Amino acid sequence: MRIRGFLVILLLGGIIVFLLWSLKSRESTQIQEEIQAFSEAKIKLTRANLSALERAVLNYVLQQGKLPSSLQEISRFAPLGITLEDAWGRRIKYEKLSADNFRLISAGPDGIFGTNDDLVQEN
């Protein structure tokens, strides 16, 4: 009788441990999915900001006849709400490629320029 009771308790304990592990696994998966969605949202937001900055630079060119030497020069040609930072709070890099062409670069999620996750808008 004692052995049966012990086996029942052991079996119930195993079931409880399995259920707790299963719930924790689901929560972990859900958290990972939410983190991934948040990361993707930051990428989309940064791409939208890069596009808005590109339009502001092009508007500057229409008004001034030349590319700005830095992004700070376009402040009065940029729409309200535009920012010179990416969604991670880091400065967007502006590079003049020629008299007519430029590149806007976000260092991306890892925060390091020159890596595969950089977000680039080139004109």
PDB file of C-alpha atoms in Angstrom:
ATOM      1  CA  MET A   1       0.000   0.000   0.000  1.00  0.00           C
ATOM      2  CA  ARG A   2       2.822   2.420   0.842  1.00  0.00           C
ATOM      3  CA  ILE A   3       4.554   1.671  -2.444  1.00  0.00           C
ATOM      4  CA  ARG A   4       1.340   2.379  -4.380  1.00  0.00           C
ATOM      5  CA  GLY A   5       0.881   5.692  -2.585  1.00  0.00           C
ATOM      6  CA  PHE A   6       4.492   6.605  -3.236  1.00  0.00           C
ATOM      7  CA  LEU A   7       4.123   5.748  -6.950  1.00  0.00           C
ATOM      8  CA  VAL A   8       0.922   7.816  -7.228  1.00  0.00           C
ATOM      9  CA  ILE A   9       2.628  10.800  -5.576  1.00  0.00           C
ATOM     10  CA  LEU A  10       5.667  10.345  -7.795  1.00  0.00           C
ATOM     11  CA  LEU A  11       3.468  10.162 -10.909  1.00  0.00           C
ATOM     12  CA  LEU A  12       1.492  13.257  -9.893  1.00  0.00           C
ATOM     13  CA  GLY A  13       4.734  15.100  -9.146  1.00  0.00           C
ATOM     14  CA  GLY A  14       6.045  14.174 -12.595  1.00  0.00           C
ATOM     15  CA  ILE A  15       2.851  15.413 -14.242  1.00  0.00           C
ATOM     16  CA  ILE A  16       3.018  18.703 -12.318  1.00  0.00           C
ATOM     17  CA  VAL A  17       6.672  19.204 -13.260  1.00  0.00           C
ATOM     18  CA  PHE A  18       5.837  18.494 -16.915  1.00  0.00           C
ATOM     19  CA  LEU A  19       2.917  20.949 -16.893  1.00  0.00           C
ATOM     20  CA  LEU A  20       5.017  23.678 -15.276  1.00  0.00           C
ATOM     21  CA  TRP A  21       7.826  23.096 -17.781  1.00  0.00           C
ATOM     22  CA  SER A  22       5.310  23.192 -20.650  1.00  0.00           C
ATOM     23  CA  LEU A  23       3.823  26.491 -19.443  1.00  0.00           C
ATOM     24  CA  LYS A  24       7.245  28.038 -18.969  1.00  0.00           C
ATOM     25  CA  SER A  25       8.280  26.905 -22.452  1.00  0.00           C
ATOM     26  CA  ARG A  26       5.195  28.547 -23.976  1.00  0.00           C
ATOM     27  CA  GLU A  27       5.841  31.785 -22.081  1.00  0.00           C
ATOM     28  CA  SER A  28       9.446  31.762 -23.224  1.00  0.00           C
ATOM     29  CA  THR A  29       8.384  31.283 -26.852  1.00  0.00           C
ATOM     30  CA  GLN A  30       5.832  34.081 -26.557  1.00  0.00           C
ATOM     31  CA  ILE A  31       8.414  36.437 -25.044  1.00  0.00           C
ATOM     32  CA  GLN A  32      10.875  35.607 -27.820  1.00  0.00           C
ATOM     33  CA  GLU A  33       8.173  36.322 -30.432  1.00  0.00           C
ATOM     34  CA  GLU A  34       7.386  39.669 -28.794  1.00  0.00           C
ATOM     35  CA  ILE A  35      11.071  40.604 -28.697  1.00  0.00           C
ATOM     36  CA  GLN A  36      11.387  39.690 -32.384  1.00  0.00           C
ATOM     37  CA  ALA A  37       8.305  41.770 -33.265  1.00  0.00           C
ATOM     38  CA  PHE A  38       9.696  44.729 -31.299  1.00  0.00           C
ATOM     39  CA  SER A  39      13.032  44.430 -33.110  1.00  0.00           C
ATOM     40  CA  GLU A  40      11.283  44.294 -36.493  1.00  0.00           C
ATOM     41  CA  ALA A  41       9.225  47.361 -35.567  1.00  0.00           C
ATOM     42  CA  LYS A  42      12.427  49.273 -34.769  1.00  0.00           C
ATOM     43  CA  ILE A  43      13.859  48.304 -38.159  1.00  0.00           C
ATOM     44  CA  LYS A  44      10.684  49.486 -39.954  1.00  0.00           C
ATOM     45  CA  LEU A  45      10.664  52.735 -37.976  1.00  0.00           C
ATOM     46  CA  THR A  46      14.316  53.382 -38.832  1.00  0.00           C
ATOM     47  CA  ARG A  47      13.698  52.653 -42.535  1.00  0.00           C
ATOM     48  CA  ALA A  48      10.790  55.112 -42.514  1.00  0.00           C
ATOM     49  CA  ASN A  49      12.975  57.724 -40.818  1.00  0.00           C
ATOM     50  CA  LEU A  50      15.767  57.169 -43.359  1.00  0.00           C
ATOM     51  CA  SER A  51      13.252  57.715 -46.181  1.00  0.00           C
ATOM     52  CA  ALA A  52      11.980  60.904 -44.534  1.00  0.00           C
ATOM     53  CA  LEU A  53      15.559  62.138 -44.080  1.00  0.00           C
ATOM     54  CA  GLU A  54      16.285  61.367 -47.727  1.00  0.00           C
ATOM     55  CA  ARG A  55      13.291  63.488 -48.786  1.00  0.00           C
ATOM     56  CA  ALA A  56      14.463  66.289 -46.481  1.00  0.00           C
ATOM     57  CA  VAL A  57      17.944  66.200 -48.037  1.00  0.00           C
ATOM     58  CA  LEU A  58      16.416  66.271 -51.532  1.00  0.00           C
ATOM     59  CA  ASN A  59      14.226  69.210 -50.490  1.00  0.00           C
ATOM     60  CA  TYR A  60      17.361  70.963 -49.245  1.00  0.00           C
ATOM     61  CA  VAL A  61      19.004  70.337 -52.637  1.00  0.00           C
ATOM     62  CA  LEU A  62      15.987  71.848 -54.420  1.00  0.00           C
ATOM     63  CA  GLN A  63      16.158  74.957 -52.222  1.00  0.00           C
ATOM     64  CA  GLN A  64      19.943  75.389 -51.975  1.00  0.00           C
ATOM     65  CA  GLY A  65      21.193  73.789 -55.197  1.00  0.00           C
ATOM     66  CA  LYS A  66      23.687  71.536 -53.422  1.00  0.00           C
ATOM     67  CA  LEU A  67      23.905  68.732 -50.909  1.00  0.00           C
ATOM     68  CA  PRO A  68      24.208  69.744 -47.269  1.00  0.00           C
ATOM     69  CA  SER A  69      27.577  69.216 -45.635  1.00  0.00           C
ATOM     70  CA  SER A  70      25.845  67.582 -42.639  1.00  0.00           C
ATOM     71  CA  LEU A  71      22.373  66.504 -41.575  1.00  0.00           C
ATOM     72  CA  GLN A  72      22.188  69.402 -39.116  1.00  0.00           C
ATOM     73  CA  GLU A  73      21.915  71.781 -42.096  1.00  0.00           C
ATOM     74  CA  ILE A  74      18.589  70.287 -43.199  1.00  0.00           C
ATOM     75  CA  SER A  75      16.718  71.002 -39.965  1.00  0.00           C
ATOM     76  CA  ARG A  76      14.546  73.765 -41.430  1.00  0.00           C
ATOM     77  CA  PHE A  77      13.846  71.697 -44.562  1.00  0.00           C
ATOM     78  CA  ALA A  78      12.825  68.614 -42.594  1.00  0.00           C
ATOM     79  CA  PRO A  79       9.226  67.937 -41.570  1.00  0.00           C
ATOM     80  CA  LEU A  80       8.278  68.064 -37.906  1.00  0.00           C
ATOM     81  CA  GLY A  81       8.859  64.812 -36.089  1.00  0.00           C
ATOM     82  CA  ILE A  82      11.844  63.789 -38.171  1.00  0.00           C
ATOM     83  CA  THR A  83      14.843  62.777 -36.128  1.00  0.00           C
ATOM     84  CA  LEU A  84      18.544  62.421 -36.847  1.00  0.00           C
ATOM     85  CA  GLU A  85      18.646  59.242 -34.741  1.00  0.00           C
ATOM     86  CA  ASP A  86      17.572  55.698 -35.480  1.00  0.00           C
ATOM     87  CA  ALA A  87      15.058  53.720 -33.412  1.00  0.00           C
ATOM     88  CA  TRP A  88      17.875  52.606 -31.089  1.00  0.00           C
ATOM     89  CA  GLY A  89      18.720  56.231 -30.223  1.00  0.00           C
ATOM     90  CA  ARG A  90      21.967  56.370 -32.218  1.00  0.00           C
ATOM     91  CA  ARG A  91      22.950  59.062 -34.710  1.00  0.00           C
ATOM     92  CA  ILE A  92      22.321  58.379 -38.375  1.00  0.00           C
ATOM     93  CA  LYS A  93      25.448  58.719 -40.476  1.00  0.00           C
ATOM     94  CA  TYR A  94      25.343  60.970 -43.557  1.00  0.00           C
ATOM     95  CA  GLU A  95      27.913  60.479 -46.318  1.00  0.00           C
ATOM     96  CA  LYS A  96      28.303  62.601 -49.444  1.00  0.00           C
ATOM     97  CA  LEU A  97      29.278  60.190 -52.214  1.00  0.00           C
ATOM     98  CA  SER A  98      29.589  62.844 -54.934  1.00  0.00           C
ATOM     99  CA  ALA A  99      28.235  66.287 -55.734  1.00  0.00           C
ATOM    100  CA  ASP A 100      24.815  64.712 -56.383  1.00  0.00           C
ATOM    101  CA  ASN A 101      24.725  61.475 -54.416  1.00  0.00           C
ATOM    102  CA  PHE A 102      24.580  60.693 -50.725  1.00  0.00           C
ATOM    103  CA  ARG A 103      24.040  57.822 -48.327  1.00  0.00           C
ATOM    104  CA  LEU A 104      22.235  57.633 -44.986  1.00  0.00           C
ATOM    105  CA  ILE A 105      23.255  54.806 -42.661  1.00  0.00           C
ATOM    106  CA  SER A 106      21.890  53.459 -39.404  1.00  0.00           C
ATOM    107  CA  ALA A 107      24.228  51.158 -37.501  1.00  0.00           C
ATOM    108  CA  GLY A 108      21.254  48.837 -37.027  1.00  0.00           C
ATOM    109  CA  PRO A 109      20.414  46.665 -34.033  1.00  0.00           C
ATOM    110  CA  ASP A 110      24.022  45.886 -33.092  1.00  0.00           C
ATOM    111  CA  GLY A 111      25.007  49.581 -33.049  1.00  0.00           C
ATOM    112  CA  ILE A 112      28.172  49.000 -35.086  1.00  0.00           C
ATOM    113  CA  PHE A 113      28.656  50.610 -38.499  1.00  0.00           C
ATOM    114  CA  GLY A 114      29.936  48.376 -41.284  1.00  0.00           C
ATOM    115  CA  THR A 115      28.162  45.178 -40.236  1.00  0.00           C
ATOM    116  CA  ASN A 116      25.489  43.180 -42.056  1.00  0.00           C
ATOM    117  CA  ASP A 117      22.606  44.602 -40.040  1.00  0.00           C
ATOM    118  CA  ASP A 118      23.242  48.229 -41.062  1.00  0.00           C
ATOM    119  CA  LEU A 119      20.253  49.969 -42.644  1.00  0.00           C
ATOM    120  CA  VAL A 120      21.249  52.002 -45.700  1.00  0.00           C
ATOM    121  CA  GLN A 121      19.340  54.540 -47.794  1.00  0.00           C
ATOM    122  CA  GLU A 122      21.302  55.616 -50.844  1.00  0.00           C
ATOM    123  CA  ASN A 123      20.459  58.298 -53.386  1.00  0.00           C
TER     124      ASN A 123
END
